[in-house]
Amino acid sequence: MTSSVLRFPRPLRPGDRIGVTSPSAGASGDAATRIDFSVEWLRGRGYDVVVGECMDGSGLTSAPAEQRAAELTRMLADPSIACVVPPWGGETAIDLVDLVDWDVLAAAEPTWLVGFSDLATVLVPITTRLGWATLHGDNLADTPYAVPDGLAHWLDLAGAEAPVVQRDSGLVAGWVRFEDDPHATRWAQVGEGRWEVLGGEGADADRVDVSGRLIGGCIETIANLAGTPYGDVRAWAEGLDEPTIVYVEACDEHAVNICRYLHGLRLAGWFDRAAAVLVGRTTAPDHPQMTQREAVVDALGRLDLPIVWDLEIGHVPPHLPLVNGALARVVVDGDTHEITQTLG
């Protein structure tokens, strides 16, 4: 089951209802305080926020898989809910992808599903099976952070009616620990970084100007979908009128495992129709005999595709939100480092 007929949720507006549920890990202690603050932050900006029952942070997941799948299905199919966002990621959202009621969702109007990390395990099949655009952006706990120059807040991207242009922010940031300040709204700056084009040959080896439909997520989670009915990106891409732009980012696996996962995605056809690959900034460890950069080049260098390295699209904040299914143009040329997304 795949659907290459893309459907975009209506633009998100203040006054709309946002559902909060955790398809993976819940919240407790200082983390729960942060989630409560984030809910009130959204309410303070005019959104009607409803919190589901699957939020318990005492275990690995917020509830049994059947319960999490049912609540996610209910929220996504509820016409009064315009957007669903989790508190954050987790470890095993893959246990619910075959429990979601796909027939119910196929009959519903598309709803925004927003988040990153383990939520990518759900974002990808929602896009490839239903054709719904999904938003790889901040989880709820990150939503109150101020957006640096060049980037867009996920709320603004989900509410866009015109193309959205984002540019290299130059910022490498870090989270403020919940126990230090659960009400933080400013990233902790830890350094500077710039997008870079890897490899290539010829006079234009350091330049990129490509367009395609976005799809991707956290390497450690989406790699487990490859070769299953919930991650058939090859079939989805074959039904599109445009090529794809695949984006990936590593959480915390060392470089050799990341290399394996990327080869697995390559062998499963994830890059067969790609015009480029975007790679997120990472602090995941190197292997004694392979760096994270070398892992990417080893697995993807043979594709003869431009690879744009060190984007703000993952586990190193700030976050550059991307819409799976959006038509994107990526330009890296001298001082121009930008991505434009058109929702539709």
Short mmCIF file of C-alpha atoms in Angstrom, two decimals:
data_model
loop_
_atom_site.label_atom_id
_atom_site.label_comp_id
_atom_site.label_asym_id
_atom_site.label_seq_id
_atom_site.Cartn_x
_atom_site.Cartn_y
_atom_site.Cartn_z
CA MET A 1 0.00 0.00 0.00
CA THR A 2 1.54 3.27 -1.13
CA SER A 3 0.01 6.54 -2.28
CA SER A 4 1.90 9.05 -4.38
CA VAL A 5 -1.16 11.31 -4.63
CA LEU A 6 -0.07 14.04 -2.25
CA ARG A 7 -2.56 15.67 0.10
CA PHE A 8 -1.66 18.62 2.28
CA PRO A 9 -3.47 19.49 5.51
CA ARG A 10 -5.07 22.91 5.49
CA PRO A 11 -2.87 25.75 6.82
CA LEU A 12 -2.67 25.79 10.61
CA ARG A 13 -4.07 28.89 12.29
CA PRO A 14 -4.37 30.24 15.87
CA GLY A 15 -7.69 28.99 17.18
CA ASP A 16 -7.11 25.54 15.69
CA ARG A 17 -7.01 22.52 17.95
CA ILE A 18 -3.68 20.74 18.48
CA GLY A 19 -3.69 17.21 19.89
CA VAL A 20 -0.83 16.03 22.09
CA THR A 21 -0.13 12.32 22.37
CA SER A 22 2.98 10.19 22.55
CA PRO A 23 3.33 7.38 20.01
CA SER A 24 6.61 6.58 21.78
CA ALA A 25 7.97 7.93 25.10
CA GLY A 26 5.90 9.84 27.64
CA ALA A 27 6.87 12.45 30.22
CA SER A 28 7.47 12.49 33.97
CA GLY A 29 9.23 14.64 36.57
CA ASP A 30 11.03 17.70 35.19
CA ALA A 31 10.19 16.54 31.67
CA ALA A 32 6.47 16.64 32.48
CA THR A 33 6.93 20.18 33.81
CA ARG A 34 8.48 21.13 30.48
CA ILE A 35 5.57 19.59 28.56
CA ASP A 36 3.04 21.44 30.73
CA PHE A 37 4.89 24.68 30.01
CA SER A 38 4.96 23.92 26.27
CA VAL A 39 1.21 23.25 26.23
CA GLU A 40 0.56 26.59 27.93
CA TRP A 41 2.98 28.28 25.50
CA LEU A 42 0.83 27.07 22.59
CA ARG A 43 -2.35 28.12 24.35
CA GLY A 44 -0.85 31.54 24.93
CA ARG A 45 -0.49 31.87 21.16
CA GLY A 46 -4.14 31.13 20.61
CA TYR A 47 -4.18 27.39 19.94
CA ASP A 48 -6.70 25.05 21.55
CA VAL A 49 -4.58 22.21 22.96
CA VAL A 50 -5.99 18.85 24.03
CA VAL A 51 -3.76 16.31 25.78
CA GLY A 52 -4.41 12.61 25.33
CA GLU A 53 -4.10 9.73 27.77
CA CYS A 54 -0.90 8.27 26.28
CA MET A 55 1.60 10.50 28.11
CA ASP A 56 2.94 8.37 30.99
CA GLY A 57 6.69 8.69 31.34
CA SER A 58 7.32 5.93 33.86
CA GLY A 59 8.21 3.30 31.27
CA LEU A 60 9.89 2.94 27.90
CA THR A 61 6.65 3.92 26.15
CA SER A 62 3.70 6.05 27.20
CA ALA A 63 1.19 3.15 27.02
CA PRO A 64 0.77 -0.29 25.40
CA ALA A 65 1.22 -0.24 21.62
CA GLU A 66 -2.47 -0.90 20.92
CA GLN A 67 -3.51 2.05 23.07
CA ARG A 68 -0.94 4.39 21.52
CA ALA A 69 -1.97 3.38 18.00
CA ALA A 70 -5.66 3.86 18.80
CA GLU A 71 -5.15 7.31 20.29
CA LEU A 72 -2.96 8.42 17.39
CA THR A 73 -5.53 7.14 14.89
CA ARG A 74 -8.36 8.86 16.74
CA MET A 75 -6.59 12.22 16.86
CA LEU A 76 -5.48 12.12 13.22
CA ALA A 77 -8.99 11.17 12.05
CA ASP A 78 -10.80 13.70 14.27
CA PRO A 79 -11.95 16.59 12.03
CA SER A 80 -11.81 18.98 15.00
CA ILE A 81 -8.05 18.41 15.42
CA ALA A 82 -5.86 20.22 12.90
CA CYS A 83 -2.46 19.07 14.14
CA VAL A 84 -0.95 16.32 16.31
CA VAL A 85 2.42 16.67 18.04
CA PRO A 86 4.23 14.35 20.51
CA PRO A 87 6.06 15.51 23.64
CA TRP A 88 9.29 14.20 22.04
CA GLY A 89 10.68 11.04 20.50
CA GLY A 90 11.63 7.81 22.23
CA GLU A 91 12.74 4.33 21.21
CA THR A 92 10.07 1.99 19.85
CA ALA A 93 7.34 3.76 17.88
CA ILE A 94 7.88 1.01 15.32
CA ASP A 95 5.72 -1.28 17.48
CA LEU A 96 2.54 0.60 16.51
CA VAL A 97 2.88 1.17 12.75
CA ASP A 98 0.99 -2.04 11.90
CA LEU A 99 -1.64 -1.28 14.56
CA VAL A 100 -2.67 2.13 13.20
CA ASP A 101 -6.07 1.92 11.48
CA TRP A 102 -4.90 2.83 8.00
CA ASP A 103 -8.35 2.39 6.47
CA VAL A 104 -9.85 4.94 8.88
CA LEU A 105 -7.10 7.43 8.10
CA ALA A 106 -7.38 6.87 4.35
CA ALA A 107 -11.00 7.98 4.57
CA ALA A 108 -10.18 11.09 6.65
CA GLU A 109 -9.01 14.53 5.66
CA PRO A 110 -5.26 14.99 6.22
CA THR A 111 -4.12 16.33 9.58
CA TRP A 112 -0.69 17.75 10.37
CA LEU A 113 1.58 15.31 12.20
CA VAL A 114 4.67 17.08 13.53
CA GLY A 115 7.85 15.95 15.25
CA PHE A 116 11.23 14.28 14.77
CA SER A 117 13.48 11.55 16.14
CA ASP A 118 11.45 8.37 16.83
CA LEU A 119 8.35 10.06 15.37
CA ALA A 120 10.00 9.73 11.94
CA THR A 121 8.98 6.07 12.24
CA VAL A 122 5.38 7.28 11.89
CA LEU A 123 5.88 10.33 9.66
CA VAL A 124 7.31 8.28 6.80
CA PRO A 125 4.44 5.75 6.46
CA ILE A 126 1.81 8.48 6.91
CA THR A 127 3.31 10.17 3.85
CA THR A 128 4.13 7.10 1.74
CA ARG A 129 0.96 5.08 2.53
CA LEU A 130 -1.62 7.85 2.75
CA GLY A 131 -0.01 10.57 0.65
CA TRP A 132 -0.40 13.01 3.55
CA ALA A 133 2.25 15.67 3.95
CA THR A 134 3.91 15.38 7.37
CA LEU A 135 6.20 17.82 9.15
CA HIS A 136 9.66 16.86 10.38
CA GLY A 137 10.19 19.63 12.93
CA ASP A 138 10.33 20.37 16.63
CA ASN A 139 8.62 18.09 19.09
CA LEU A 140 6.40 19.77 21.67
CA ALA A 141 9.20 20.15 24.22
CA ASP A 142 11.24 22.18 21.68
CA THR A 143 8.35 24.28 20.36
CA PRO A 144 8.80 27.26 22.76
CA TYR A 145 12.40 27.86 21.70
CA ALA A 146 12.93 31.06 19.70
CA VAL A 147 13.87 30.46 16.07
CA PRO A 148 17.21 31.94 14.92
CA ASP A 149 17.54 34.12 11.85
CA GLY A 150 17.24 32.15 8.64
CA LEU A 151 14.98 29.38 9.94
CA ALA A 152 11.19 29.14 10.26
CA HIS A 153 9.14 27.94 13.21
CA TRP A 154 7.19 24.77 12.44
CA LEU A 155 3.95 26.60 13.28
CA ASP A 156 4.70 29.11 10.52
CA LEU A 157 5.60 26.38 8.04
CA ALA A 158 2.40 24.45 8.83
CA GLY A 159 0.46 27.68 8.37
CA ALA A 160 2.12 28.72 5.12
CA GLU A 161 0.13 29.53 1.99
CA ALA A 162 3.16 30.68 -0.03
CA PRO A 163 6.62 29.17 -0.52
CA VAL A 164 8.78 29.23 2.62
CA VAL A 165 12.48 30.04 2.25
CA GLN A 166 14.93 29.01 4.96
CA ARG A 167 18.64 29.71 5.06
CA ASP A 168 21.70 28.38 6.82
CA SER A 169 21.46 29.84 10.34
CA GLY A 170 25.15 29.36 11.11
CA LEU A 171 24.16 28.38 14.66
CA VAL A 172 25.05 25.20 16.54
CA ALA A 173 22.97 25.09 19.72
CA GLY A 174 22.10 22.86 22.63
CA TRP A 175 19.11 22.21 24.85
CA VAL A 176 18.71 23.78 28.27
CA ARG A 177 18.29 20.93 30.75
CA PHE A 178 14.77 20.63 32.09
CA GLU A 179 16.06 20.41 35.65
CA ASP A 180 17.92 23.71 35.17
CA ASP A 181 15.08 25.63 33.52
CA PRO A 182 11.90 23.87 32.32
CA HIS A 183 10.67 27.22 30.96
CA ALA A 184 13.63 27.96 28.65
CA THR A 185 12.85 29.73 25.37
CA ARG A 186 16.39 30.44 24.12
CA TRP A 187 18.76 27.83 22.76
CA ALA A 188 22.16 27.56 24.41
CA GLN A 189 24.66 28.52 21.71
CA VAL A 190 27.58 26.11 21.58
CA GLY A 191 29.23 26.96 18.27
CA GLU A 192 28.90 27.78 14.60
CA GLY A 193 28.34 25.59 11.55
CA ARG A 194 27.77 25.90 7.82
CA TRP A 195 26.21 23.72 5.15
CA GLU A 196 28.75 22.01 2.94
CA VAL A 197 28.65 20.02 -0.30
CA LEU A 198 30.44 16.67 -0.02
CA GLY A 199 32.40 15.02 -2.81
CA GLY A 200 31.58 15.51 -6.45
CA GLU A 201 33.78 16.18 -9.42
CA GLY A 202 34.27 18.96 -11.93
CA ALA A 203 33.96 22.74 -11.82
CA ASP A 204 30.58 22.72 -10.04
CA ALA A 205 31.46 20.15 -7.39
CA ASP A 206 30.78 22.63 -4.58
CA ARG A 207 27.52 23.94 -6.03
CA VAL A 208 23.99 22.50 -5.82
CA ASP A 209 20.72 23.64 -7.36
CA VAL A 210 18.13 20.85 -7.35
CA SER A 211 14.41 20.39 -6.83
CA GLY A 212 12.37 17.42 -5.61
CA ARG A 213 9.81 16.09 -3.15
CA LEU A 214 11.12 15.78 0.41
CA ILE A 215 11.16 12.53 2.37
CA GLY A 216 13.35 11.35 5.24
CA GLY A 217 14.05 11.37 8.96
CA CYS A 218 16.22 9.89 11.70
CA ILE A 219 18.51 7.22 10.25
CA GLU A 220 18.30 4.89 13.24
CA THR A 221 14.49 4.71 13.05
CA ILE A 222 13.68 4.91 9.34
CA ALA A 223 16.28 2.27 8.47
CA ASN A 224 14.08 -0.26 10.23
CA LEU A 225 11.18 0.58 7.90
CA ALA A 226 13.14 -0.09 4.71
CA GLY A 227 11.94 -3.24 2.98
CA THR A 228 8.62 -3.21 4.84
CA PRO A 229 5.18 -1.94 3.71
CA TYR A 230 5.73 1.04 6.03
CA GLY A 231 8.88 2.36 4.38
CA ASP A 232 8.51 1.63 0.67
CA VAL A 233 9.99 4.92 -0.48
CA ARG A 234 11.02 3.40 -3.80
CA ALA A 235 7.38 2.66 -4.77
CA TRP A 236 6.20 6.02 -3.45
CA ALA A 237 8.86 7.89 -5.40
CA GLU A 238 8.11 6.02 -8.61
CA GLY A 239 4.58 7.43 -8.58
CA LEU A 240 5.68 11.06 -8.28
CA ASP A 241 5.97 13.53 -11.13
CA GLU A 242 9.20 14.93 -9.68
CA PRO A 243 12.38 13.41 -8.25
CA THR A 244 12.87 13.22 -4.50
CA ILE A 245 15.21 14.95 -2.10
CA VAL A 246 16.00 12.55 0.72
CA TYR A 247 17.14 13.92 4.09
CA VAL A 248 18.69 11.90 6.90
CA GLU A 249 20.12 12.63 10.33
CA ALA A 250 21.86 10.53 12.96
CA CYS A 251 20.94 10.54 16.65
CA ASP A 252 23.58 8.68 18.64
CA GLU A 253 24.76 5.53 16.83
CA HIS A 254 28.46 5.29 16.03
CA ALA A 255 29.61 5.78 12.46
CA VAL A 256 29.87 2.13 11.41
CA ASN A 257 26.24 1.47 12.32
CA ILE A 258 25.16 4.64 10.54
CA CYS A 259 27.08 3.44 7.50
CA ARG A 260 25.24 0.10 7.62
CA TYR A 261 21.85 1.78 7.94
CA LEU A 262 22.53 4.09 5.00
CA HIS A 263 23.64 1.18 2.83
CA GLY A 264 20.41 -0.58 3.80
CA LEU A 265 18.34 2.43 2.70
CA ARG A 266 20.34 2.54 -0.54
CA LEU A 267 19.73 -1.15 -1.23
CA ALA A 268 16.02 -0.69 -0.48
CA GLY A 269 15.80 1.94 -3.24
CA TRP A 270 15.33 5.01 -1.08
CA PHE A 271 17.68 7.04 -3.29
CA ASP A 272 16.73 5.60 -6.69
CA ARG A 273 14.82 8.72 -7.76
CA ALA A 274 16.69 11.24 -5.62
CA ALA A 275 18.09 14.49 -6.97
CA ALA A 276 20.11 15.09 -3.79
CA VAL A 277 20.63 13.93 -0.22
CA LEU A 278 20.59 16.28 2.76
CA VAL A 279 22.45 15.19 5.90
CA GLY A 280 21.76 16.67 9.31
CA ARG A 281 24.33 17.92 11.76
CA THR A 282 25.18 15.30 14.39
CA THR A 283 27.13 14.73 17.59
CA ALA A 284 26.86 10.95 17.18
CA PRO A 285 30.24 9.34 17.86
CA ASP A 286 32.80 8.40 15.28
CA HIS A 287 34.17 4.86 15.10
CA PRO A 288 37.92 4.47 15.65
CA GLN A 289 38.25 3.67 11.94
CA MET A 290 35.39 5.70 10.46
CA THR A 291 34.02 9.19 11.04
CA GLN A 292 30.34 10.08 10.63
CA ARG A 293 31.26 11.99 7.49
CA GLU A 294 33.13 8.99 6.08
CA ALA A 295 30.10 6.82 6.84
CA VAL A 296 27.92 9.02 4.65
CA VAL A 297 30.45 9.09 1.82
CA ASP A 298 31.01 5.33 2.00
CA ALA A 299 27.29 4.53 1.73
CA LEU A 300 26.07 7.32 -0.53
CA GLY A 301 29.12 8.54 -2.43
CA ARG A 302 28.63 5.91 -5.13
CA LEU A 303 25.17 7.32 -5.98
CA ASP A 304 26.61 10.19 -8.02
CA LEU A 305 24.27 12.60 -6.24
CA PRO A 306 25.01 15.92 -4.56
CA ILE A 307 25.19 15.49 -0.79
CA VAL A 308 24.63 18.58 1.35
CA TRP A 309 26.18 18.05 4.76
CA ASP A 310 25.65 19.62 8.19
CA LEU A 311 22.10 20.98 7.94
CA GLU A 312 20.01 21.86 11.01
CA ILE A 313 17.66 18.91 10.60
CA GLY A 314 17.98 16.65 13.59
CA HIS A 315 19.37 15.99 17.01
CA VAL A 316 21.61 19.06 17.12
CA PRO A 317 19.46 22.18 17.48
CA PRO A 318 18.24 24.56 16.21
CA HIS A 319 15.78 22.84 13.88
CA LEU A 320 15.08 23.51 10.22
CA PRO A 321 11.57 22.08 9.70
CA LEU A 322 10.93 20.07 6.54
CA VAL A 323 7.62 18.88 5.11
CA ASN A 324 7.59 15.35 3.75
CA GLY A 325 5.91 15.65 0.36
CA ALA A 326 6.68 19.33 -0.14
CA LEU A 327 8.34 20.38 -3.37
CA ALA A 328 11.72 21.75 -2.33
CA ARG A 329 14.47 23.61 -4.11
CA VAL A 330 17.91 23.44 -2.51
CA VAL A 331 20.58 25.93 -3.56
CA VAL A 332 24.13 25.92 -2.24
CA ASP A 333 26.27 28.30 -4.24
CA GLY A 334 28.87 30.57 -2.66
CA ASP A 335 27.16 32.57 0.08
CA THR A 336 23.71 31.28 -0.91
CA HIS A 337 22.68 28.37 1.30
CA GLU A 338 18.89 28.00 1.18
CA ILE A 339 15.95 25.68 0.84
CA THR A 340 12.55 26.74 -0.45
CA GLN A 341 9.48 24.59 0.26
CA THR A 342 6.21 24.80 -1.61
CA LEU A 343 3.29 23.06 0.06
CA GLY A 344 1.10 21.68 -2.66
#
